[in-house]
Short mmCIF file of C-alpha atoms in Angstrom, two decimals:
data_model
loop_
_atom_site.label_atom_id
_atom_site.label_comp_id
_atom_site.label_asym_id
_atom_site.label_seq_id
_atom_site.Cartn_x
_atom_site.Cartn_y
_atom_site.Cartn_z
CA MET A 1 0.00 0.00 0.00
CA LYS A 2 2.81 2.39 0.90
CA ALA A 3 4.54 1.68 -2.43
CA PHE A 4 1.28 2.41 -4.25
CA ILE A 5 1.01 5.81 -2.53
CA HIS A 6 4.60 6.66 -3.51
CA ILE A 7 3.97 5.69 -7.12
CA LEU A 8 0.75 7.70 -7.17
CA PHE A 9 2.60 10.72 -5.74
CA PHE A 10 5.35 10.56 -8.36
CA VAL A 11 2.90 10.09 -11.23
CA SER A 12 0.86 13.08 -10.00
CA PHE A 13 4.00 15.18 -9.66
CA PHE A 14 5.13 14.21 -13.15
CA LEU A 15 1.77 15.03 -14.72
CA CYS A 16 1.59 18.40 -12.95
CA SER A 17 5.09 19.35 -13.99
CA CYS A 18 4.33 18.45 -17.61
CA CYS A 19 1.23 20.66 -17.65
CA ASN A 20 2.90 23.71 -16.18
CA THR A 21 4.74 25.54 -18.91
CA SER A 22 7.43 27.79 -17.50
CA GLU A 23 7.80 31.46 -18.36
CA ARG A 24 11.03 30.78 -20.28
CA GLU A 25 9.38 27.98 -22.29
CA ILE A 26 6.47 30.24 -23.22
CA GLU A 27 8.83 33.05 -24.27
CA ARG A 28 10.93 30.62 -26.30
CA ALA A 29 7.83 29.17 -27.98
CA ILE A 30 6.57 32.65 -28.88
CA SER A 31 9.98 33.68 -30.21
CA ASN A 32 10.10 30.54 -32.39
CA PHE A 33 6.50 31.16 -33.52
CA VAL A 34 7.29 34.75 -34.56
CA GLN A 35 10.50 33.84 -36.37
CA ALA A 36 8.78 31.02 -38.26
CA SER A 37 6.03 33.38 -39.46
CA LEU A 38 8.29 36.17 -40.75
CA PRO A 39 9.40 36.51 -44.38
CA GLU A 40 13.00 35.40 -44.97
CA THR A 41 14.23 38.95 -45.61
CA TRP A 42 13.02 40.27 -42.23
CA THR A 43 15.09 40.20 -39.07
CA TYR A 44 13.63 39.65 -35.60
CA GLU A 45 14.86 41.23 -32.38
CA PRO A 46 12.92 40.54 -29.16
CA ILE A 47 12.54 43.63 -26.96
CA ALA A 48 10.25 42.76 -24.05
CA TYR A 49 7.71 40.27 -22.72
CA SER A 50 4.97 41.15 -20.26
CA VAL A 51 4.23 39.19 -17.14
CA ILE A 52 2.10 36.13 -17.77
CA ASP A 53 -1.52 36.35 -16.68
CA SER A 54 -4.56 34.11 -16.95
CA ALA A 55 -6.53 34.37 -20.17
CA ILE A 56 -10.27 34.36 -19.49
CA SER A 57 -12.91 33.44 -22.07
CA LYS A 58 -15.36 36.05 -23.34
CA VAL A 59 -18.90 35.53 -24.52
CA GLU A 60 -18.07 37.61 -27.61
CA ASP A 61 -15.63 34.91 -28.73
CA THR A 62 -18.20 32.11 -28.78
CA LYS A 63 -19.47 30.89 -32.15
CA GLN A 64 -23.10 31.26 -31.08
CA TYR A 65 -22.64 34.90 -30.04
CA GLN A 66 -20.88 35.74 -33.30
CA GLU A 67 -23.70 34.12 -35.28
CA TYR A 68 -26.25 36.26 -33.41
CA VAL A 69 -24.25 39.42 -34.13
CA LYS A 70 -23.98 38.56 -37.83
CA ALA A 71 -27.69 37.72 -38.15
CA GLN A 72 -28.70 40.86 -36.25
CA ALA A 73 -26.49 43.04 -38.46
CA GLN A 74 -28.01 41.57 -41.62
CA LEU A 75 -31.54 42.18 -40.35
CA ASP A 76 -30.67 45.69 -39.15
CA SER A 77 -29.32 46.56 -42.59
CA ALA A 78 -32.56 45.30 -44.15
CA PHE A 79 -34.60 47.27 -41.60
CA ILE A 80 -36.33 44.14 -40.25
CA HIS A 81 -36.69 45.44 -36.71
CA ASP A 82 -38.76 42.68 -35.06
CA GLU A 83 -36.44 39.83 -36.04
CA ALA A 84 -33.35 41.91 -35.24
CA THR A 85 -34.75 42.56 -31.78
CA SER A 86 -35.18 38.81 -31.35
CA TYR A 87 -31.47 38.26 -32.02
CA TYR A 88 -30.62 41.12 -29.68
CA ASN A 89 -32.61 39.39 -26.93
CA GLU A 90 -30.93 36.05 -27.70
CA LYS A 91 -27.52 37.74 -27.35
CA LYS A 92 -28.49 39.28 -24.02
CA ASP A 93 -29.77 35.90 -22.79
CA LEU A 94 -26.50 34.23 -23.83
CA GLU A 95 -24.50 36.98 -22.07
CA SER A 96 -26.46 36.48 -18.84
CA LYS A 97 -25.90 32.70 -18.86
CA PHE A 98 -22.24 32.79 -19.91
CA THR A 99 -19.70 31.74 -17.30
CA PRO A 100 -16.14 32.89 -18.04
CA HIS A 101 -13.42 30.30 -17.59
CA CYS A 102 -9.65 30.11 -17.91
CA ILE A 103 -8.56 29.34 -21.48
CA GLY A 104 -4.82 29.52 -20.91
CA LYS A 105 -2.12 32.05 -20.26
CA LYS A 106 -1.89 35.52 -21.79
CA ILE A 107 1.36 37.30 -22.57
CA ILE A 108 2.26 40.36 -24.66
CA HIS A 109 5.46 40.45 -26.67
CA ALA A 110 7.17 43.50 -28.19
CA TYR A 111 9.81 43.03 -30.86
CA LEU A 112 11.59 44.92 -33.61
CA CYS A 113 11.68 43.79 -37.21
CA SER A 114 13.81 45.13 -39.99
CA THR A 115 11.37 44.75 -42.86
CA ASP A 116 11.55 45.43 -46.57
CA PHE A 117 9.81 48.74 -45.82
CA GLY A 118 11.91 49.87 -42.84
CA ASP A 119 12.03 49.07 -39.16
CA SER A 120 8.82 48.39 -37.24
CA LEU A 121 7.94 47.76 -33.63
CA PHE A 122 5.40 44.94 -33.23
CA ILE A 123 3.33 44.39 -30.10
CA ASN A 124 1.35 41.14 -30.13
CA THR A 125 -0.87 39.43 -27.58
CA TYR A 126 -0.64 35.66 -27.37
CA ILE A 127 -2.80 33.09 -25.64
CA VAL A 128 -1.02 29.87 -24.71
CA GLY A 129 -3.38 26.98 -24.04
CA ALA A 130 -2.82 24.15 -21.58
CA ASP A 131 -1.63 22.04 -24.51
CA GLY A 132 1.04 24.64 -25.36
CA ASP A 133 -0.65 25.80 -28.58
CA ILE A 134 -0.22 29.50 -29.32
CA THR A 135 -3.02 31.69 -30.61
CA LYS A 136 -2.04 35.18 -31.72
CA SER A 137 -4.46 38.10 -31.40
CA ASN A 138 -4.44 41.89 -31.40
CA ALA A 139 -1.30 42.31 -33.48
CA THR A 140 -0.12 45.92 -33.75
CA SER A 141 2.86 47.41 -35.54
CA VAL A 142 4.33 50.89 -35.73
CA TYR A 143 6.99 52.20 -38.10
CA VAL A 144 10.08 53.20 -36.13
CA SER A 145 12.33 55.87 -37.58
CA SER A 146 15.01 55.38 -34.91
CA PRO A 147 15.11 51.74 -33.79
CA ASP A 148 18.27 52.35 -31.74
CA SER A 149 16.23 54.40 -29.26
CA ILE A 150 14.03 51.34 -28.59
CA ARG A 151 17.10 49.21 -27.95
CA MET A 152 18.15 51.49 -25.06
CA GLU A 153 17.74 49.83 -21.64
CA SER A 154 15.63 52.66 -20.19
CA THR A 155 13.17 52.40 -23.08
CA LYS A 156 13.06 48.61 -22.77
CA LYS A 157 12.20 48.94 -19.07
CA GLN A 158 9.43 51.46 -19.78
CA LEU A 159 8.03 49.25 -22.52
CA LYS A 160 8.12 46.19 -20.23
CA GLN A 161 6.24 48.11 -17.53
CA PHE A 162 3.66 49.22 -20.09
CA LEU A 163 3.20 45.62 -21.31
CA ASP A 164 2.89 44.30 -17.74
CA GLU A 165 0.11 46.80 -17.01
CA ALA A 166 -1.64 46.08 -20.32
CA VAL A 167 -1.73 42.31 -19.88
CA THR A 168 -3.42 42.53 -16.48
CA LEU A 169 -6.24 44.82 -17.67
#
């Protein structure tokens, strides 16, 4: 019996350690993901990663909610008020019954790219699921006329602080 408890403990420990992806592993996976998605002529330079926070589901991301929005918009554009109101009520009912849940970990990554069109600063939000899959959302880029200013340590620290605050909103 005692041996069984020890085996059970070690199996549980092993499974838990496999499911918990470390911060460094997540950053490495994102870096590899970004580099694999860039054109060959672009260069990639990581600047900052935010803290990692829980990613919570939203009713707006569900397929059913999106179908209601699409149907309501079509009816609104055709001025069919009664049916559009029905979809509006269905959306509100879905919102009231929706229970948010954890869908993974959220992290924001800022990086510089030397592109064919000049240097750009990219700020992307990633969701990392329990299985380690990465989903990218809310990608933003800004042309940078002086990329060396972003490479300065004081700017990197300010950008990191900004990302940390943004990810926890």
